[in-house]
Amino acid sequence: MAVQDVASLRSAVEKAIRDTKVTDVHTHIYPPCFGDLLLWGVDDLITYHYLIAETFRWAELPYDAYWDLTTQQQADLIWKTLFEQNSPVAESCRGVLTVLHKLGLDVAARDLAAYRSYFSQLTPGEYVDIVFELAGVRDVVMTNDPFDEAERKVWLESYRPDPRFKAALRLDPLLNEWDANWQRLAAWGYSVDVGLSSRCITEVQRFLKYWCDRMEALYLAVSLPPTFAIAEDSSRALLIRECVLPVCAELNRPFAMMIGVKKLVNPGLRLAGDSVGKAAIEAVESLCAEYPRNKFLVTMLSRENQHELCVAARKFRNLLIFGCWWFLNNPSLVEEITRMRFELLGLGFIPQHSDARVLDQLIYKWEHSRRIIGAVLCEKYADLLSAGWRLEEDEIRRDVGTLLGGNFWDFIKRKL
Ligand code: RAT
Ligand code: ZN
């Protein structure tokens, strides 16, 4: 059926956005077989590292004293500081409220004990079902690190596949800290050396292929500092050129680069202590140009990089840009970036990923993002109607499907 006017357009877009199940291309959540690695429930939600950073704007206790508290005590402190002593207007605080509200809990009551008691009745397996349903998410891509001992043990001993959770092989320890980690590869039976001899290169390739296969990883991934340059004289650049890209090409897997993180600018804050810096787009351009048979998924952390990243994606079909990452995942910035992407790339991008670290966050991150993506898409369609174009509801559903999952899966399957 054709949409006739702006009102019917808006309701068709809202319906399509609401009804389309998402593929969430980057998260940090796990299925229940990963045990304690799966974070969920109100205490994990409140102690999300985004809220920890905000709490220390107010709380006067030393960092170490915070880390000595139990999770529940940490949550009590954050709740008191950010929700009781101040109104919770920051996006990460609002997110907690959206989750509780969508679960049907009484947010106005401000009753942390009641929220805790709701979660205490649930098993992780039951809650995964509830969250995926409420969030409208079909499947998520995890962040899987074989250098993490707890995670590695599950993959090797007790992993049980759940089709809703797909894997991505994360390579930060290998690529960013080769000097500190090469001996671990050696201990696992790979014939490697710190100097990256040609034998070592073949062995690292063997390691990558083993884990891609074992995890059925959809892509290989790394987070990179703003100073990253592929022309740099570093073990990282060499490993990317000689190991990662050849394996990606051979297995037809994209290489995901998340660029712009300055690690531990404030070490006292631990996971909450990372920051952002503007990176050089040339790192992306030169990789896409030099490796046309490789596929690159890229997101950049700095707002200042977003325009040139869109332009790069216009130039290289082996580049698919995704998400409004971390400090960009705020309504005003998501709106600005999404609008710019529609204008420069049409429907050819992945508007958002959740980056959920806590299962529950799928609910709020997708609720908030869907609303903005829908509003901006509506505005773009309205411009087409003003130009005399006709839109069918089926076409709107098709386009929303392209944005919320189709582009990702097409890219995964595409052969260059
Ligand atoms: O957004 C976050 O939670 C960050 O701490 C990082 O995990 C980041 O998303 C990453 O994947 O490195
Ligand atoms: Zn992440």
Coordinates of C-alpha atoms and ligand atoms in Angstrom, one line a residue:
M1 CA 0.0 0.0 0.0
A2 CA 1.3 3.5 -0.9
V3 CA 1.8 6.0 1.9
Q4 CA -0.3 9.1 1.2
D5 CA 0.9 11.8 3.5
V6 CA 3.3 12.6 6.3
A7 CA 1.1 11.1 9.0
S8 CA 0.7 7.8 7.3
L9 CA 4.4 7.9 6.4
R10 CA 5.2 8.3 10.1
S11 CA 3.1 5.4 11.2
A12 CA 4.4 3.1 8.5
V13 CA 8.0 3.9 9.4
E14 CA 7.3 3.5 13.2
K15 CA 5.7 0.2 12.6
A16 CA 8.5 -1.1 10.3
I17 CA 11.1 0.0 12.9
R18 CA 9.2 -1.6 15.7
D19 CA 8.5 -4.9 14.0
T20 CA 11.9 -5.5 12.3
K21 CA 14.2 -7.7 14.4
V22 CA 17.7 -6.4 14.7
T23 CA 21.1 -8.1 14.1
D24 CA 23.3 -6.3 16.7
V25 CA 26.7 -6.4 15.1
H26 CA 28.9 -5.6 18.2
T27 CA 28.2 -6.5 21.8
H28 CA 30.0 -7.8 24.9
I29 CA 27.3 -10.2 26.0
Y30 CA 27.3 -14.0 26.1
P31 CA 24.9 -16.9 26.2
P32 CA 24.4 -18.5 29.7
C33 CA 27.0 -21.3 29.0
F34 CA 29.6 -18.6 29.6
G35 CA 28.6 -18.4 33.3
D36 CA 29.7 -15.3 35.1
L37 CA 30.9 -13.7 31.9
L38 CA 27.3 -13.0 31.1
L39 CA 26.4 -9.8 33.1
W40 CA 22.7 -9.2 33.7
G41 CA 20.3 -7.8 36.3
V42 CA 20.0 -4.5 38.1
D43 CA 23.3 -4.4 39.9
D44 CA 25.3 -5.1 36.8
L45 CA 23.2 -2.5 35.0
I46 CA 23.9 0.2 37.5
T47 CA 27.6 -0.6 37.7
Y48 CA 28.1 -0.3 34.0
H49 CA 31.4 1.5 33.5
Y50 CA 29.7 4.5 31.8
L51 CA 28.0 5.2 35.1
I52 CA 31.1 4.6 37.2
A53 CA 32.9 7.5 35.3
E54 CA 29.9 9.7 36.0
T55 CA 29.7 8.8 39.7
F56 CA 33.3 9.9 40.3
R57 CA 32.4 13.4 39.0
W58 CA 30.6 13.6 42.4
A59 CA 31.7 10.9 44.8
E60 CA 34.7 11.7 46.9
L61 CA 35.9 8.3 47.8
P62 CA 39.3 7.1 46.4
Y63 CA 39.2 4.9 43.3
D64 CA 40.6 1.9 45.2
A65 CA 38.0 2.1 47.9
Y66 CA 35.3 1.8 45.2
W67 CA 37.0 -1.2 43.6
D68 CA 37.1 -2.9 47.1
L69 CA 33.3 -2.8 47.4
T70 CA 31.0 -5.7 46.4
T71 CA 29.0 -5.2 43.2
Q72 CA 25.9 -4.6 45.3
Q73 CA 27.7 -1.9 47.4
Q74 CA 29.0 -0.3 44.2
A75 CA 25.5 -0.2 42.8
D76 CA 24.2 1.3 46.1
L77 CA 26.7 4.1 45.8
I78 CA 26.0 4.8 42.1
W79 CA 22.3 4.7 42.7
K80 CA 22.5 7.2 45.6
T81 CA 24.9 9.5 43.7
L82 CA 23.4 9.5 40.2
F83 CA 19.7 8.7 40.9
E84 CA 18.9 10.1 44.3
Q85 CA 21.2 13.0 44.9
N86 CA 20.9 14.2 41.3
S87 CA 18.3 13.6 38.6
P88 CA 19.5 10.9 36.2
V89 CA 19.5 12.9 33.0
A90 CA 22.7 11.4 31.4
E91 CA 22.1 8.9 28.6
S92 CA 23.6 6.0 30.6
C93 CA 21.3 6.7 33.6
R94 CA 18.3 7.2 31.4
G95 CA 19.1 3.8 30.0
V96 CA 18.7 2.1 33.4
L97 CA 15.3 3.7 33.8
T98 CA 14.2 2.6 30.3
V99 CA 15.2 -1.0 31.0
L100 CA 13.3 -1.1 34.3
H101 CA 10.3 0.6 32.8
K102 CA 10.1 -1.7 29.8
L103 CA 10.3 -4.7 32.2
G104 CA 7.2 -3.4 33.8
L105 CA 8.8 -2.3 37.1
D106 CA 7.7 0.8 38.9
V107 CA 10.4 3.4 38.1
A108 CA 8.6 6.2 40.0
A109 CA 9.0 4.1 43.2
R110 CA 12.8 4.4 43.1
D111 CA 12.9 1.1 44.9
L112 CA 16.2 -0.7 44.3
A113 CA 15.3 -3.5 46.7
A114 CA 12.1 -4.3 44.6
Y115 CA 14.1 -4.3 41.4
R116 CA 16.6 -6.7 43.0
S117 CA 13.9 -9.0 44.0
Y118 CA 12.4 -9.1 40.5
F119 CA 15.7 -10.3 39.1
S120 CA 16.3 -12.8 41.9
Q121 CA 13.3 -14.8 40.6
L122 CA 14.8 -15.3 37.1
T123 CA 17.4 -17.7 35.7
P124 CA 19.9 -16.3 33.1
G125 CA 18.3 -18.5 30.4
E126 CA 14.8 -17.2 31.1
Y127 CA 16.0 -13.6 31.2
V128 CA 17.8 -13.9 27.8
D129 CA 14.5 -14.9 26.3
I130 CA 12.7 -11.9 27.9
V131 CA 15.4 -9.4 26.8
F132 CA 15.6 -10.5 23.2
E133 CA 11.9 -10.3 22.9
L134 CA 11.5 -6.9 24.6
A135 CA 14.5 -5.5 22.7
G136 CA 13.3 -6.8 19.3
V137 CA 16.7 -8.4 18.7
R138 CA 17.1 -11.5 16.5
D139 CA 20.8 -12.1 17.1
V140 CA 23.9 -10.4 18.5
V141 CA 27.6 -10.7 17.7
M142 CA 29.7 -11.2 20.7
T143 CA 33.3 -10.0 21.4
N144 CA 35.4 -13.2 21.8
D145 CA 38.9 -13.1 23.1
P146 CA 40.9 -16.4 23.2
F147 CA 43.5 -14.6 25.4
D148 CA 40.9 -14.3 28.1
E149 CA 41.4 -17.4 30.3
A150 CA 37.9 -17.6 31.5
E151 CA 36.4 -17.3 28.0
R152 CA 39.0 -19.6 26.5
K153 CA 38.1 -22.3 29.0
V154 CA 34.4 -22.2 28.0
W155 CA 35.3 -22.4 24.3
L156 CA 37.5 -25.4 24.9
E157 CA 35.4 -27.2 27.5
S158 CA 31.8 -26.3 27.8
Y159 CA 30.6 -24.1 24.9
R160 CA 27.0 -24.8 23.8
P161 CA 26.0 -23.0 20.7
D162 CA 22.9 -20.7 20.8
P163 CA 21.9 -19.4 17.4
R164 CA 21.1 -16.0 18.8
F165 CA 24.8 -15.4 19.8
K166 CA 27.3 -15.2 17.0
A167 CA 31.0 -15.0 17.5
A168 CA 33.6 -12.4 16.5
L169 CA 37.3 -13.1 17.0
R170 CA 38.8 -10.2 19.0
L171 CA 42.5 -9.6 18.5
D172 CA 43.5 -6.7 20.8
P173 CA 46.0 -8.7 22.9
L174 CA 47.6 -10.2 19.8
L175 CA 47.8 -7.1 17.7
N176 CA 48.2 -4.3 20.3
E177 CA 50.5 -6.1 22.8
W178 CA 52.5 -8.7 20.8
D179 CA 55.6 -8.3 23.0
A180 CA 53.5 -9.1 26.1
N181 CA 51.6 -12.0 24.6
W182 CA 53.7 -13.9 22.0
Q183 CA 54.9 -16.3 24.7
R184 CA 51.3 -17.3 25.5
L185 CA 51.0 -18.5 21.9
A186 CA 54.2 -20.4 22.3
A187 CA 52.8 -22.0 25.5
W188 CA 49.7 -23.1 23.5
G189 CA 52.0 -24.9 21.0
Y190 CA 52.6 -22.4 18.3
S191 CA 56.1 -22.0 17.0
V192 CA 56.4 -18.2 17.4
D193 CA 59.1 -15.6 18.2
V194 CA 59.0 -12.0 19.3
G195 CA 60.8 -11.0 16.0
L196 CA 58.0 -12.3 13.8
S197 CA 60.0 -14.6 11.6
S198 CA 58.4 -16.1 8.5
R199 CA 57.7 -19.4 10.5
C200 CA 56.1 -17.3 13.1
I201 CA 53.8 -15.6 10.6
T202 CA 52.6 -18.9 9.3
E203 CA 52.0 -20.0 12.9
V204 CA 50.0 -16.9 13.8
Q205 CA 47.9 -17.6 10.7
R206 CA 47.3 -21.1 11.9
F207 CA 46.2 -19.7 15.3
L208 CA 43.7 -17.3 13.7
K209 CA 42.3 -20.0 11.4
Y210 CA 41.9 -22.4 14.4
W211 CA 39.9 -19.8 16.4
C212 CA 37.8 -18.6 13.5
D213 CA 36.8 -22.2 12.9
R214 CA 36.3 -23.1 16.5
M215 CA 34.1 -20.1 17.2
E216 CA 32.6 -19.9 13.7
A217 CA 33.6 -16.2 14.0
L218 CA 31.7 -13.9 11.6
Y219 CA 34.6 -11.4 11.5
L220 CA 38.0 -10.7 13.1
A221 CA 38.2 -7.4 15.1
V222 CA 40.5 -5.1 16.9
S223 CA 40.2 -1.7 18.7
L224 CA 42.9 0.7 17.8
P225 CA 44.3 4.0 19.1
P226 CA 43.8 7.3 17.3
T227 CA 47.5 7.2 16.3
F228 CA 47.0 4.0 14.3
A229 CA 48.7 4.0 10.9
I230 CA 49.1 1.0 8.7
A231 CA 52.4 2.4 7.5
E232 CA 53.8 2.4 11.0
D233 CA 56.9 0.3 11.8
S234 CA 55.3 -1.9 14.4
S235 CA 54.5 -5.6 15.1
R236 CA 50.8 -4.6 14.9
A237 CA 51.1 -3.3 11.3
L238 CA 53.1 -6.4 10.3
L239 CA 50.7 -8.8 11.9
I240 CA 47.7 -7.1 10.2
R241 CA 49.4 -7.2 6.8
E242 CA 51.0 -10.6 7.0
C243 CA 48.6 -12.6 9.2
V244 CA 45.1 -11.0 9.7
L245 CA 44.4 -9.8 6.1
P246 CA 45.6 -13.0 4.3
V247 CA 43.5 -15.1 6.7
C248 CA 40.5 -12.8 6.3
A249 CA 40.8 -13.0 2.5
E250 CA 41.2 -16.8 2.5
L251 CA 38.2 -17.4 4.8
N252 CA 36.2 -14.5 3.3
R253 CA 35.8 -12.8 6.7
P254 CA 35.7 -9.0 7.2
F255 CA 38.3 -7.3 9.4
A256 CA 36.6 -4.9 11.9
M257 CA 38.6 -1.9 13.0
M258 CA 37.3 0.2 15.9
I259 CA 39.5 3.2 15.8
G260 CA 40.1 6.1 18.2
V261 CA 40.3 4.8 21.7
K262 CA 43.0 6.1 24.1
K263 CA 43.4 3.4 26.7
L264 CA 43.5 4.2 30.4
V265 CA 43.8 7.9 30.3
N266 CA 42.9 7.6 33.9
P267 CA 44.0 4.2 35.1
G268 CA 42.3 4.5 38.5
L269 CA 39.0 4.2 36.7
R270 CA 40.0 0.9 35.1
L271 CA 37.5 0.0 32.4
A272 CA 35.9 3.4 32.8
G273 CA 39.3 5.2 32.3
D274 CA 39.5 5.0 28.5
S275 CA 39.1 8.1 26.3
V276 CA 38.8 9.3 22.7
G277 CA 41.1 10.9 20.1
K278 CA 40.8 11.9 16.5
A279 CA 42.4 9.4 14.2
A280 CA 43.8 9.7 10.7
I281 CA 41.3 8.5 8.0
E282 CA 44.3 7.7 5.8
A283 CA 44.8 4.5 7.8
V284 CA 41.3 3.3 6.6
E285 CA 41.7 4.6 3.0
S286 CA 45.1 3.0 2.4
L287 CA 44.0 -0.4 3.7
C288 CA 40.8 -0.3 1.6
A289 CA 42.9 0.7 -1.5
E290 CA 45.8 -1.7 -1.0
Y291 CA 43.6 -4.7 -0.1
P292 CA 40.6 -4.6 -2.5
R293 CA 39.9 -8.3 -1.9
N294 CA 39.6 -7.7 1.9
K295 CA 36.4 -6.5 3.5
F296 CA 36.6 -3.9 6.3
L297 CA 34.0 -3.1 8.9
V298 CA 34.9 0.2 10.5
T299 CA 33.6 2.4 13.3
M300 CA 35.4 5.5 14.6
L301 CA 35.1 6.9 18.1
S302 CA 35.7 10.6 17.5
R303 CA 32.9 12.8 16.3
E304 CA 35.5 14.7 14.2
N305 CA 36.1 11.5 12.1
Q306 CA 32.5 10.9 11.1
H307 CA 32.3 13.0 8.0
E308 CA 35.5 11.7 6.4
L309 CA 34.6 8.2 7.3
C310 CA 31.3 8.6 5.4
V311 CA 33.3 9.9 2.4
A312 CA 35.7 7.0 2.6
A313 CA 32.8 4.6 2.5
R314 CA 31.6 6.3 -0.8
K315 CA 35.0 5.5 -2.3
F316 CA 35.5 1.9 -1.2
R317 CA 32.9 -0.8 -1.6
N318 CA 35.0 -3.1 0.6
L319 CA 34.3 -0.7 3.5
L320 CA 31.1 -0.9 5.5
I321 CA 30.8 1.6 8.3
F322 CA 28.9 0.8 11.5
G323 CA 27.5 2.1 14.7
C324 CA 27.7 5.2 16.8
W325 CA 30.3 3.9 19.2
W326 CA 30.5 4.5 23.0
F327 CA 30.8 8.2 23.6
L328 CA 28.9 8.8 20.4
N329 CA 25.9 6.7 21.5
N330 CA 24.0 9.7 22.7
P331 CA 20.8 10.9 21.1
S332 CA 22.0 14.2 19.8
L333 CA 25.1 12.6 18.2
V334 CA 23.3 9.5 16.9
E335 CA 20.8 11.9 15.2
E336 CA 23.5 14.0 13.6
I337 CA 25.6 11.1 12.4
T338 CA 22.7 9.1 11.1
R339 CA 21.4 12.0 9.2
M340 CA 24.8 12.6 7.6
R341 CA 25.1 8.9 6.7
F342 CA 21.7 8.9 5.0
E343 CA 22.7 12.0 3.0
L344 CA 26.1 10.6 1.9
L345 CA 25.5 6.9 1.7
G346 CA 21.7 6.4 1.2
L347 CA 20.9 3.1 2.9
G348 CA 24.4 1.7 2.6
F349 CA 25.6 1.6 6.2
I350 CA 24.9 -0.1 9.6
P351 CA 23.3 2.7 11.7
Q352 CA 23.9 1.3 15.1
H353 CA 25.3 -1.5 17.3
S354 CA 24.5 -1.7 21.0
D355 CA 27.9 -2.4 22.5
A356 CA 25.9 -3.9 25.4
R357 CA 28.1 -5.2 28.2
V358 CA 25.1 -6.1 30.3
L359 CA 22.3 -8.2 28.7
D360 CA 19.6 -5.8 29.9
Q361 CA 21.2 -3.0 27.9
L362 CA 19.9 -4.4 24.7
I363 CA 16.5 -3.2 25.8
Y364 CA 17.4 0.5 26.2
K365 CA 20.1 0.8 23.6
W366 CA 17.8 -0.4 20.9
E367 CA 14.7 1.4 22.2
H368 CA 16.6 4.7 22.1
S369 CA 18.4 4.1 18.8
R370 CA 15.3 2.8 17.0
R371 CA 13.5 6.0 17.9
I372 CA 16.1 8.2 16.3
I373 CA 16.8 6.1 13.3
G374 CA 13.1 6.0 12.6
A375 CA 12.7 9.8 13.0
V376 CA 15.6 10.6 10.7
L377 CA 14.5 8.1 8.1
C378 CA 11.0 9.6 8.2
E379 CA 12.4 13.0 7.6
K380 CA 14.4 11.7 4.5
Y381 CA 11.3 9.9 3.1
A382 CA 9.2 13.1 3.7
D383 CA 11.7 15.0 1.5
L384 CA 11.1 12.3 -1.2
L385 CA 7.4 12.8 -1.0
S386 CA 7.8 16.5 -1.4
A387 CA 9.7 15.8 -4.6
G388 CA 6.7 13.9 -5.9
W389 CA 8.1 10.3 -5.2
R390 CA 5.7 7.6 -4.2
L391 CA 6.5 5.1 -1.4
E392 CA 5.0 1.7 -0.7
E393 CA 4.8 0.3 2.8
D394 CA 6.6 -2.8 1.5
E395 CA 9.5 -0.7 0.4
I396 CA 9.7 1.0 3.8
R397 CA 9.9 -2.5 5.4
R398 CA 12.5 -3.5 3.0
D399 CA 14.7 -0.5 3.7
V400 CA 14.4 -0.9 7.4
G401 CA 15.4 -4.5 7.1
T402 CA 18.4 -3.4 5.0
L403 CA 19.5 -1.1 7.8
L404 CA 18.8 -3.2 10.9
G405 CA 20.5 -6.4 9.6
G406 CA 20.5 -6.8 5.8
N407 CA 23.6 -4.8 5.1
F408 CA 25.6 -6.7 7.6
W409 CA 24.6 -10.1 6.4
D410 CA 25.1 -9.2 2.7
F411 CA 28.6 -7.9 3.6
I412 CA 29.4 -11.1 5.5
K413 CA 28.4 -13.2 2.5
R414 CA 29.8 -11.0 -0.3
K415 CA 32.8 -12.2 -2.2
L416 CA 35.1 -9.6 -3.6
Ligands
RAT1 O1 31.9 0.6 24.9 C1 32.5 0.0 25.7 O2 32.0 -0.7 26.6 C2 34.0 0.0 25.7 O3 34.5 -0.2 26.9 C3 34.7 -0.9 24.8 O4 34.3 -2.2 25.1 C4 34.5 -0.9 23.3 O5 33.2 -0.9 22.9 C5 35.3 -2.0 22.7 O6 34.7 -2.9 22.1 O7 36.6 -1.9 22.8
ZN2 ZN 32.7 -2.7 22.4

